[in-house]
């Protein structure tokens, strides 16, 4: 939530000369993204987002992220379109950092998602999965089951200060997930972070998916499980089966889950819970003193994980049992 | 440089229904303003800035600031136009805070002001002073000579940790300024903070003045002195007489300084220096541990103040002596 690098107007205007985006009229640093500097540009041709990549996202990964967005746009998925410069590149250097320009998507993310929003994101996620099938680049998911042990090691010593017994709970759960994690489900490009603040709507109509820095190749149904966690619980953390039904039915209308995916889904949902539980826990335990940004509550995902532990089949997620193959 | 208060899309859309600004298409928190939350809105009618007033600027002062912008706009000064709601009010309540909508000005502030920029701001400042003549509201300048003693009292105990001898230097200067501060110069509405980041240009052409939270009633020539400090020194803090000449000549082409204003100008410039020196010093000595925002360097204004102490007449500011009345 910051701008780490300022850019002089002259430097930016010079940079834009190598793009076909018109004359610069204004630019504002926007309070989004905790790792990069983002600017909203107005030009004579429209609105764009300029991102300066500050860290963590290595320049090596930019071809994947930016290439994926271009690939998805070309297949009709509403996501930001990376602009190519006159050399045909989707990123170049500005203020000493890799920089990219994407077109600005109008729309607002829903602070209070309703059933229509959940259906919209289900359909869009499935369309993204289908459109990503022939994307040629591959990026490993560093925050899947292999990465969780390292996160737990970081968080374990002080985990019980957040909630008594949390360390043992996480250890037991992680052992179970490692032992049972599926390896034979359909894979492809996943967004891996499709929370409400990454999905724009105009009214109840979805206008775009944004923010792909966690995108990678992994099991498609795991991405569905991440979304279910992010969209289908109420602020009091009760599970909303109506929203889940709308979300899953809309997804399956585009890409039906296989029998194996359905059978594994409660386990994938547990994995999706522990993944966000662990990163939030590490962030929570390592907030710099006097930090401006309030860390997200890890306990929210303890509650979600416990819910999924109680689930026995897709019926518990609100999906009609009749739809399940024998 | 932050957004302190988030606003839900539904709440904002509802709020906008009482304005004639079109349908909401998007809004982004922008990294500007250290005291308020600012959002850039796109609507079906154009772009606007929404400000939620968080503190310091008391709601009591909003009629002055917003009324002044409307007054200046009506007289052809390029500054943001406050939007009135259906009740004719220029501010109302949103997310529990006073909130106002102004139209968005295209343009970029010059990170490296050149002579053309200095001339542009000189002319615009004079036009603002002239246009403000018949503004009916009055607001005292809390950061003029009366306020400086209090600031020095806050900063004095640790002033020498910033620069040895600074405390005595400031005390002596302040005593001198208090004894000699003029009281009979032309007064009116001043911007009081017209630094480069508050002046927008498209190319070399000035497109607008923004950010009026320090606006108040005071000596007009004091505002000129503040601008001279902000625009006519180089990054190495050397005084650039070419820029000052361009700035002052452009100002005087619209509103010539009186003989008394010219005679007092070096003193006013010393006052303008100590005002920013003191507020920066207080901020510098009171940075919260781990704070994200780097405080501005107070020593910059020690250097500027010492320069003005060496000035004997307007000729030292680059203005032709021949132009000075006998």
XYZ file of C-alpha atoms in Angstrom:
652
model
C 0.000 0.000 0.000
C 2.563 2.498 -1.095
C 4.716 3.956 -3.784
C 8.315 3.036 -3.173
C 9.836 4.701 -6.210
C 8.891 8.093 -7.558
C 9.229 8.704 -11.287
C 9.900 12.126 -12.753
C 7.330 13.314 -15.277
C 9.988 13.835 -17.962
C 11.403 10.351 -17.443
C 7.969 8.793 -17.644
C 7.030 10.782 -20.756
C 10.292 9.609 -22.378
C 9.583 6.010 -21.369
C 6.099 6.169 -22.877
C 7.473 7.313 -26.231
C 8.442 3.700 -26.916
C 4.832 2.604 -26.433
C 1.716 3.230 -28.481
C -0.269 4.596 -25.541
C -0.639 8.264 -26.463
C 0.521 11.428 -24.706
C 0.875 11.442 -20.931
C -1.718 13.666 -19.216
C -1.305 12.677 -15.565
C -0.126 9.912 -13.276
C -0.883 9.147 -9.668
C 0.769 6.694 -7.334
C -1.952 4.309 -6.183
C -2.252 2.721 -2.781
C -2.318 -0.866 -4.035
C 0.191 -3.658 -4.013
C 2.445 -4.170 -1.019
C 5.502 -5.100 -3.037
C 5.483 -2.944 -6.155
C 5.015 0.702 -7.026
C 1.859 1.255 -9.057
C 0.738 4.358 -10.915
C -2.541 5.109 -12.621
C -1.787 6.919 -15.885
C -4.133 9.039 -17.945
C -3.028 9.517 -21.534
C -4.633 10.882 -24.658
C -5.581 7.258 -25.484
C -7.031 6.189 -22.154
C -6.061 4.885 -18.732
C -3.207 2.507 -17.900
C -1.441 1.059 -14.894
C 2.331 1.390 -14.692
C 4.021 -1.055 -12.330
C 7.607 -0.797 -11.131
C 8.649 -4.197 -9.799
C 10.475 -3.575 -6.542
C 11.332 -7.030 -5.221
C 10.316 -10.626 -4.557
C 8.742 -10.967 -7.962
C 11.978 -11.627 -9.772
C 12.424 -10.157 -13.213
C 12.766 -13.789 -14.297
C 9.100 -14.360 -13.592
C 7.800 -11.330 -15.513
C 7.605 -13.163 -18.854
C 5.332 -15.686 -17.165
C 3.000 -13.167 -15.488
C 2.826 -10.691 -18.334
C 2.771 -13.399 -21.007
C -0.090 -15.094 -19.197
C -2.166 -11.903 -19.099
C -1.591 -11.355 -22.821
C -2.484 -15.018 -23.500
C -5.689 -14.797 -21.479
C -6.721 -11.470 -23.062
C -6.243 -12.967 -26.492
C -8.685 -15.731 -25.497
C -11.370 -13.369 -24.264
C -10.652 -13.431 -20.540
C -11.186 -9.954 -19.056
C -7.835 -9.190 -17.502
C -5.305 -6.374 -17.928
C -3.657 -6.293 -21.346
C 0.126 -5.807 -21.154
C 1.275 -3.151 -23.596
C 4.172 -3.977 -25.886
C 6.835 -1.370 -26.606
C 8.272 -0.745 -30.072
C 10.754 -3.582 -29.490
C 7.846 -5.947 -28.874
C 8.726 -6.289 -25.185
C 6.103 -6.307 -22.427
C 8.524 -4.873 -19.884
C 11.525 -2.547 -19.899
C 13.608 -0.561 -17.422
C 12.373 2.648 -15.743
C 13.939 4.308 -12.693
C 16.297 1.348 -12.488
C 13.518 -1.197 -12.136
C 11.673 -3.550 -14.462
C 8.503 -1.727 -15.457
C 5.369 -2.777 -17.309
C 2.275 -0.997 -18.578
C -1.105 -2.689 -18.610
C -4.421 -1.244 -19.629
C -6.615 -0.022 -16.794
C -9.748 -2.061 -16.099
C -12.801 -0.165 -14.903
C -14.744 -1.825 -12.112
C -14.859 -2.135 -8.340
C -14.021 -5.092 -6.138
C -16.893 -6.182 -3.922
C -16.295 -5.433 -0.225
C -19.427 -7.476 0.566
C -19.620 -10.242 -2.056
C -23.131 -11.501 -2.754
C -24.383 -14.671 -4.465
C -24.241 -13.010 -7.910
C -20.598 -12.077 -7.344
C -19.797 -15.653 -6.299
C -21.410 -17.029 -9.447
C -19.496 -14.491 -11.527
C -16.149 -15.431 -10.082
C -16.916 -19.148 -10.492
C -17.601 -18.733 -14.194
C -14.596 -16.443 -14.714
C -12.253 -18.804 -12.890
C -13.345 -21.726 -15.061
C -12.936 -19.631 -18.226
C -9.453 -18.670 -17.065
C -8.582 -22.330 -16.463
C -9.826 -23.307 -19.918
C -8.093 -20.363 -21.643
C -4.812 -21.151 -19.856
C -4.688 -24.736 -21.180
C -2.361 -23.931 -24.071
C -0.191 -21.342 -22.288
C 3.323 -22.605 -23.033
C 5.273 -21.317 -20.004
C 5.475 -23.156 -16.699
C 6.006 -21.810 -13.206
C 6.128 -23.961 -10.115
C 3.814 -23.160 -7.197
C 6.233 -22.221 -4.422
C 3.404 -21.907 -1.949
C 2.004 -25.428 -2.312
C 2.568 -28.438 -0.101
C 6.351 -28.432 -0.565
C 6.584 -24.842 0.665
C 4.355 -25.244 3.722
C 6.937 -27.079 5.845
C 9.332 -24.138 5.553
C 6.595 -21.679 6.494
C 5.603 -23.771 9.491
C 9.231 -23.946 10.627
C 9.327 -20.116 10.553
C 6.064 -19.742 12.434
C 6.138 -22.729 14.814
C 8.228 -21.312 17.701
C 5.716 -18.505 18.365
C 2.551 -20.018 16.868
C 1.027 -20.711 20.306
C 1.251 -16.989 21.161
C -1.398 -16.436 18.490
C -3.656 -19.268 19.671
C -2.849 -21.898 22.309
C -2.224 -25.299 20.708
C -1.859 -23.845 17.221
C 1.621 -25.285 16.673
C 0.561 -28.889 17.321
C -2.663 -28.395 15.333
C -0.697 -27.171 12.317
C 1.908 -29.911 12.608
C -0.719 -32.660 12.690
C -2.664 -31.151 9.801
C 0.453 -30.661 7.703
C 1.562 -34.261 8.247
C -1.879 -35.419 7.124
C -1.889 -33.181 4.024
C 1.608 -34.238 2.992
C 0.627 -37.890 3.305
C -2.611 -37.522 1.306
C -1.944 -34.666 -1.140
C -3.141 -35.743 -4.615
C -0.750 -35.827 -7.548
C -2.947 -37.037 -10.387
C -5.551 -34.289 -10.769
C -5.881 -32.062 -13.860
C -3.299 -29.308 -13.806
C -2.894 -26.012 -15.591
C -2.454 -22.324 -14.984
C -3.994 -21.186 -11.697
C -4.451 -17.640 -10.378
C -3.749 -18.794 -6.818
C -4.879 -15.519 -5.210
C -8.347 -14.764 -6.582
C -9.658 -12.956 -3.513
C -12.454 -10.375 -3.830
C -9.968 -7.502 -4.124
C -8.656 -9.081 -7.322
C -12.015 -9.307 -9.078
C -13.761 -6.249 -10.485
C -17.466 -5.829 -11.063
C -19.649 -3.166 -12.597
C -22.865 -3.713 -10.696
C -23.296 -7.493 -10.465
C -21.433 -8.098 -13.727
C -17.809 -9.197 -13.561
C -15.583 -6.776 -15.472
C -12.159 -8.292 -14.908
C -9.613 -10.393 -13.040
C -6.425 -8.633 -11.920
C -3.186 -9.178 -10.041
C -1.425 -12.311 -11.269
C 1.849 -12.345 -9.258
C 0.967 -15.655 -7.604
C -0.125 -17.314 -10.853
C 1.583 -20.644 -11.465
C 0.970 -24.189 -12.650
C -0.833 -26.434 -10.226
C -4.017 -28.468 -9.832
C -6.988 -26.531 -11.184
C -9.276 -27.770 -8.420
C -6.867 -26.341 -5.844
C -7.519 -22.874 -7.344
C -11.253 -23.569 -6.997
C -10.664 -24.430 -3.341
C -8.747 -21.161 -2.763
C -11.665 -19.190 -4.207
C -14.230 -21.093 -2.202
C -12.344 -20.119 0.945
C -12.071 -16.501 -0.132
C -15.646 -15.957 -1.308
C -18.002 -18.327 0.451
C -17.558 -17.575 4.152
C -19.398 -14.774 5.933
C -17.663 -12.051 7.972
C -18.497 -14.121 11.090
C -16.668 -17.031 9.335
C -19.776 -19.159 8.970
C -19.835 -21.105 5.698
C -22.466 -19.872 3.225
C -23.638 -22.920 1.260
C -25.817 -20.762 -1.008
C -22.781 -18.798 -2.185
C -20.713 -21.970 -2.527
C -23.428 -23.612 -4.612
C -23.633 -20.585 -6.880
C -19.847 -20.453 -7.173
C -19.338 -24.173 -7.850
C -22.306 -24.534 -10.209
C -21.125 -21.544 -12.248
C -17.621 -23.018 -12.400
C -18.895 -26.438 -13.447
C -21.161 -24.963 -16.116
C -17.937 -24.061 -17.939
C -15.594 -26.784 -16.725
C -17.151 -29.711 -14.822
C -14.960 -31.141 -12.086
C -13.862 -34.720 -12.588
C -14.863 -37.434 -10.147
C -11.322 -37.459 -8.764
C -11.380 -33.690 -8.265
C -14.680 -33.908 -6.412
C -13.402 -36.680 -4.186
C -10.258 -34.711 -3.377
C -11.985 -31.358 -2.967
C -12.355 -31.308 0.856
C -8.654 -32.152 1.153
C -7.725 -29.408 -1.355
C -9.823 -26.955 0.638
C -7.897 -27.898 3.773
C -4.685 -27.279 1.851
C -5.934 -23.929 0.601
C -6.730 -22.996 4.200
C -3.350 -23.965 5.590
C -1.552 -22.119 2.781
C -3.106 -18.757 3.711
C -3.056 -19.596 7.400
C 0.724 -20.127 7.242
C 1.654 -17.049 5.178
C -0.587 -14.857 7.338
C 0.870 -16.388 10.482
C 4.428 -15.693 9.346
C 3.480 -12.110 8.405
C 1.598 -11.651 11.677
C 4.572 -12.816 13.756
C 6.995 -10.638 11.821
C 5.323 -7.243 11.621
C 8.023 -4.574 11.814
C 7.602 -2.391 14.893
C 5.584 0.718 14.082
C 4.520 -0.777 10.744
C 1.751 1.016 8.976
C 0.028 -1.970 7.450
C -2.101 -4.093 9.753
C -1.417 -7.776 9.110
C -4.315 -10.003 8.141
C -5.708 -12.210 10.862
C -4.340 -15.779 10.589
C -7.006 -17.141 12.941
C -9.644 -16.603 10.250
C -8.052 -19.497 8.380
C -7.886 -21.733 11.457
C -11.668 -21.451 11.527
C -11.972 -22.218 7.808
C -9.601 -25.167 8.099
C -11.615 -26.648 10.957
C -14.747 -26.357 8.836
C -13.157 -28.261 5.959
C -11.917 -30.946 8.364
C -15.594 -31.584 9.170
C -16.614 -31.944 5.519
C -17.198 -35.415 4.161
C -18.300 -34.781 0.558
C -19.175 -32.098 -1.976
C -22.716 -32.155 -0.598
C -21.404 -30.281 2.444
C -20.333 -27.499 0.081
C -23.891 -27.046 -1.104
C -23.570 -28.963 -4.338
C -26.427 -31.352 -5.048
C -25.490 -34.951 -4.286
C -27.325 -36.074 -7.390
C -24.666 -34.336 -9.496
C -21.927 -36.455 -7.970
C -20.904 -39.443 -10.089
C -21.343 -42.833 -8.441
C 0.933 8.845 1.463
C -1.756 6.438 2.298
C -5.388 5.587 2.444
C -6.558 5.517 6.029
C -10.201 4.702 5.414
C -11.511 2.219 2.888
C -14.903 2.836 1.347
C -17.137 0.035 0.108
C -18.157 0.303 -3.543
C -21.861 0.195 -2.662
C -21.490 2.957 -0.084
C -19.566 5.133 -2.513
C -22.068 4.535 -5.317
C -24.868 5.521 -2.924
C -22.970 8.653 -1.860
C -22.465 9.682 -5.482
C -26.196 9.492 -6.181
C -26.552 12.872 -4.456
C -24.065 14.415 -6.905
C -24.283 15.110 -10.622
C -21.072 13.242 -11.442
C -22.387 10.251 -13.397
C -22.148 6.515 -12.708
C -19.175 5.152 -10.756
C -16.841 3.030 -12.926
C -13.812 2.630 -10.650
C -11.992 4.195 -7.723
C -8.442 3.836 -6.507
C -6.857 5.024 -3.304
C -4.028 7.333 -4.269
C -0.713 7.725 -2.517
C -1.034 11.449 -1.907
C -1.760 13.519 1.127
C -0.323 12.541 4.485
C -3.398 13.520 6.469
C -6.404 12.592 4.368
C -7.604 9.611 2.379
C -7.790 10.388 -1.326
C -9.372 8.367 -4.109
C -9.253 8.871 -7.855
C -12.728 8.158 -9.259
C -13.640 7.342 -12.820
C -17.288 7.890 -13.637
C -19.339 7.976 -16.815
C -18.832 11.783 -16.748
C -15.078 11.930 -16.156
C -12.487 11.807 -13.375
C -12.798 13.170 -9.855
C -10.918 13.166 -6.580
C -12.759 12.059 -3.456
C -11.184 13.201 -0.189
C -12.078 11.878 3.247
C -10.837 14.355 5.836
C -9.184 12.336 8.568
C -7.820 14.926 11.002
C -6.028 18.215 11.627
C -8.013 19.984 8.942
C -11.057 20.591 11.102
C -14.440 20.296 9.480
C -14.815 23.939 10.504
C -12.218 24.951 7.917
C -13.751 23.062 5.000
C -16.092 25.915 3.994
C -12.995 28.104 3.666
C -10.892 25.669 1.596
C -13.684 24.374 -0.604
C -15.328 27.779 -0.913
C -12.006 29.266 -1.952
C -11.489 26.688 -4.716
C -15.004 27.321 -6.034
C -14.377 31.097 -5.864
C -11.075 30.823 -7.737
C -12.525 28.463 -10.388
C -15.353 30.923 -10.991
C -12.711 33.596 -11.688
C -10.768 31.519 -14.171
C -8.008 30.184 -11.919
C -7.209 26.579 -12.858
C -7.777 24.704 -9.628
C -9.995 21.794 -8.653
C -13.706 22.555 -8.788
C -15.597 21.309 -5.711
C -18.742 19.461 -6.697
C -21.983 20.408 -4.993
C -24.463 17.730 -3.981
C -28.211 18.023 -4.507
C -28.475 19.974 -1.249
C -25.991 22.514 -2.599
C -23.299 21.417 -0.128
C -19.636 21.020 -1.112
C -19.045 18.377 1.547
C -21.067 15.675 3.267
C -20.477 12.606 5.416
C -19.074 9.321 4.060
C -17.640 6.468 6.130
C -18.107 8.660 9.194
C -15.884 11.438 7.871
C -16.408 14.745 6.102
C -15.949 14.013 2.408
C -15.686 16.199 -0.669
C -15.513 15.576 -4.401
C -13.460 17.821 -6.660
C -12.883 17.463 -10.362
C -9.621 15.796 -11.359
C -7.014 18.043 -12.984
C -4.821 16.492 -15.648
C -1.160 17.464 -15.491
C 2.111 16.483 -13.824
C 4.086 18.297 -11.169
C 7.636 19.089 -12.240
C 10.246 17.061 -10.355
C 12.942 19.264 -11.943
C 11.404 22.737 -12.336
C 12.881 24.782 -15.173
C 12.727 28.509 -15.933
C 9.460 28.113 -17.863
C 7.866 26.364 -14.884
C 9.044 29.172 -12.574
C 7.513 31.797 -14.843
C 4.292 29.780 -15.020
C 3.938 29.539 -11.261
C 4.750 33.270 -10.870
C 1.929 34.243 -13.185
C -0.521 31.742 -11.658
C 0.261 32.860 -8.109
C -0.401 36.487 -9.024
C -3.670 35.538 -10.764
C -4.688 33.617 -7.675
C -3.912 36.622 -5.458
C -5.951 38.912 -7.688
C -8.848 36.448 -7.982
C -8.900 35.978 -4.205
C -9.371 39.675 -3.479
C -13.142 39.474 -3.062
C -13.286 36.085 -1.332
C -15.479 36.839 1.682
C -14.237 34.269 4.227
C -11.208 34.814 6.440
C -8.826 32.297 7.971
C -5.882 33.230 10.147
C -2.428 31.942 9.217
C -1.561 29.709 12.160
C 1.907 29.127 10.786
C 3.021 32.747 10.594
C 5.197 34.654 13.037
C 2.823 34.112 15.984
C 3.018 30.365 15.534
C 6.783 30.125 15.168
C 7.580 30.621 18.868
C 5.509 27.567 19.752
C 7.217 25.483 17.076
C 10.650 26.581 18.269
C 9.738 25.686 21.852
C 8.866 22.172 20.644
C 12.051 21.805 18.622
C 14.587 23.731 20.721
C 15.612 21.073 23.274
C 16.903 18.727 20.552
C 17.609 21.199 17.745
C 21.375 20.966 18.203
C 21.242 17.209 17.547
C 20.293 18.096 13.970
C 22.997 20.730 13.542
C 25.303 22.138 16.258
C 24.346 25.684 17.169
C 20.948 25.454 15.476
C 18.982 26.318 18.614
C 20.798 29.632 19.187
C 20.709 30.429 15.468
C 16.930 29.966 15.366
C 16.363 31.901 18.584
C 18.344 34.897 17.325
C 16.645 34.832 13.932
C 13.205 34.511 15.430
C 13.799 37.448 17.787
C 14.869 39.535 14.804
C 11.863 38.522 12.697
C 9.390 39.156 15.515
C 10.896 42.635 16.012
C 10.835 43.542 12.320
C 7.876 41.604 10.864
C 5.824 44.022 8.720
C 2.156 44.623 9.441
C 1.161 47.118 6.759
C 1.665 45.185 3.497
C -1.188 44.240 1.144
C -3.040 41.189 2.425
C -5.380 38.677 0.880
C -5.852 34.966 0.304
C -2.538 33.104 0.075
C -1.906 29.477 -0.895
C 0.940 29.219 1.647
C 2.206 25.863 0.325
C 2.697 26.276 -3.416
C 5.587 23.839 -3.766
C 6.249 22.081 -7.093
C 4.142 19.058 -6.108
C 1.113 21.355 -5.885
C 1.437 22.790 -9.378
C 0.550 20.783 -12.481
C 1.903 21.296 -15.967
C 1.228 19.771 -19.366
C 4.580 20.244 -21.028
C 5.744 23.715 -20.013
C 2.188 25.014 -19.699
C 0.683 25.290 -16.232
C -2.542 23.283 -16.015
C -3.540 23.843 -12.403
C -2.886 24.659 -8.760
C -3.952 22.076 -6.199
C -3.958 21.327 -2.484
C -5.272 24.300 -0.503
C -5.266 23.035 3.122
C -2.783 25.708 4.202
C -4.589 28.532 2.393
C -5.327 31.483 4.672
C -5.312 35.275 4.805
C -1.901 36.878 5.092
C 0.477 39.216 3.283
C 0.499 38.438 -0.430
C 4.239 39.064 -0.727
C 4.850 36.445 1.950
C 3.241 33.880 -0.397
C 5.596 35.079 -3.128
C 8.520 34.538 -0.749
C 7.358 30.980 0.044
C 7.262 30.189 -3.695
C 10.650 31.746 -4.330
C 12.095 29.429 -1.690
C 10.341 26.406 -3.129
C 11.079 26.989 -6.817
C 14.279 29.016 -7.231
C 16.957 26.974 -5.475
C 18.832 24.137 -7.150
C 19.096 20.625 -5.698
C 22.537 21.658 -4.328
C 20.707 24.568 -2.621
C 22.423 27.236 -4.674
C 20.128 30.142 -5.522
C 19.181 30.343 -9.214
C 18.748 34.020 -10.060
C 17.553 33.225 -13.590
C 14.632 31.227 -12.221
C 13.907 33.888 -9.598
C 13.903 36.613 -12.240
C 11.520 34.618 -14.407
C 9.290 33.884 -11.411
C 9.200 37.458 -10.059
C 8.832 39.128 -13.451
C 5.934 36.856 -14.359
C 4.293 37.600 -11.004
C 4.752 41.348 -11.412
C 3.403 41.313 -14.954
C 0.039 40.479 -13.359
C 0.362 42.151 -9.967
C 3.345 44.489 -9.469
C 4.784 44.470 -5.969
C 4.508 47.753 -4.084
C 7.622 49.624 -2.964
C 6.952 48.540 0.604
C 6.620 44.876 -0.464
C 9.924 45.064 -2.340
C 11.666 46.645 0.630
C 10.331 43.974 2.959
C 10.901 41.056 0.598
C 14.244 39.786 1.944
C 12.759 39.761 5.442
C 9.655 37.914 4.221
C 11.906 35.359 2.530
C 13.709 34.814 5.845
C 10.314 34.316 7.469
C 9.255 31.875 4.761
C 12.476 29.941 5.385
C 12.080 29.724 9.135
C 8.423 28.646 8.792
C 9.346 25.528 6.793
C 12.545 25.027 8.746
C 10.583 24.876 11.997
C 7.776 22.575 10.848
C 10.282 20.231 9.220
C 12.453 20.306 12.311
C 9.529 19.384 14.561
C 8.528 16.582 12.177
C 12.141 15.400 11.901
C 12.566 15.219 15.678
C 9.268 13.410 16.135
C 9.305 10.655 13.523
C 7.554 7.610 14.977
C 9.869 4.635 15.238
C 9.605 2.451 12.148
C 7.673 5.136 10.291
C 7.292 4.599 6.608
C 7.521 8.198 5.498
C 10.972 9.759 5.455
C 10.803 13.248 6.972
C 11.941 16.177 4.855
C 15.360 17.567 5.628
C 15.129 20.689 7.822
C 18.743 21.658 7.080
C 17.744 22.558 3.516
C 15.932 25.556 4.968
C 18.845 26.552 7.198
C 20.810 26.993 3.973
C 18.037 28.991 2.329
C 17.633 31.168 5.419
C 21.360 31.959 5.486
C 21.137 32.973 1.838
C 18.313 35.410 2.517
C 20.223 36.862 5.496
C 22.907 37.861 2.989
C 20.468 39.596 0.640
C 20.346 43.406 0.708
C 17.794 44.220 -2.001
C 15.603 42.767 -4.737
C 18.586 43.007 -7.079
C 20.063 40.005 -5.244
C 17.000 38.018 -6.311
C 17.771 38.677 -9.960
C 15.265 41.452 -10.492
C 16.615 44.415 -12.426
C 17.479 47.302 -10.143
C 16.061 49.707 -12.712
C 12.609 48.261 -12.004
C 12.834 49.204 -8.371
C 11.070 52.457 -7.522
C 13.303 55.175 -6.085
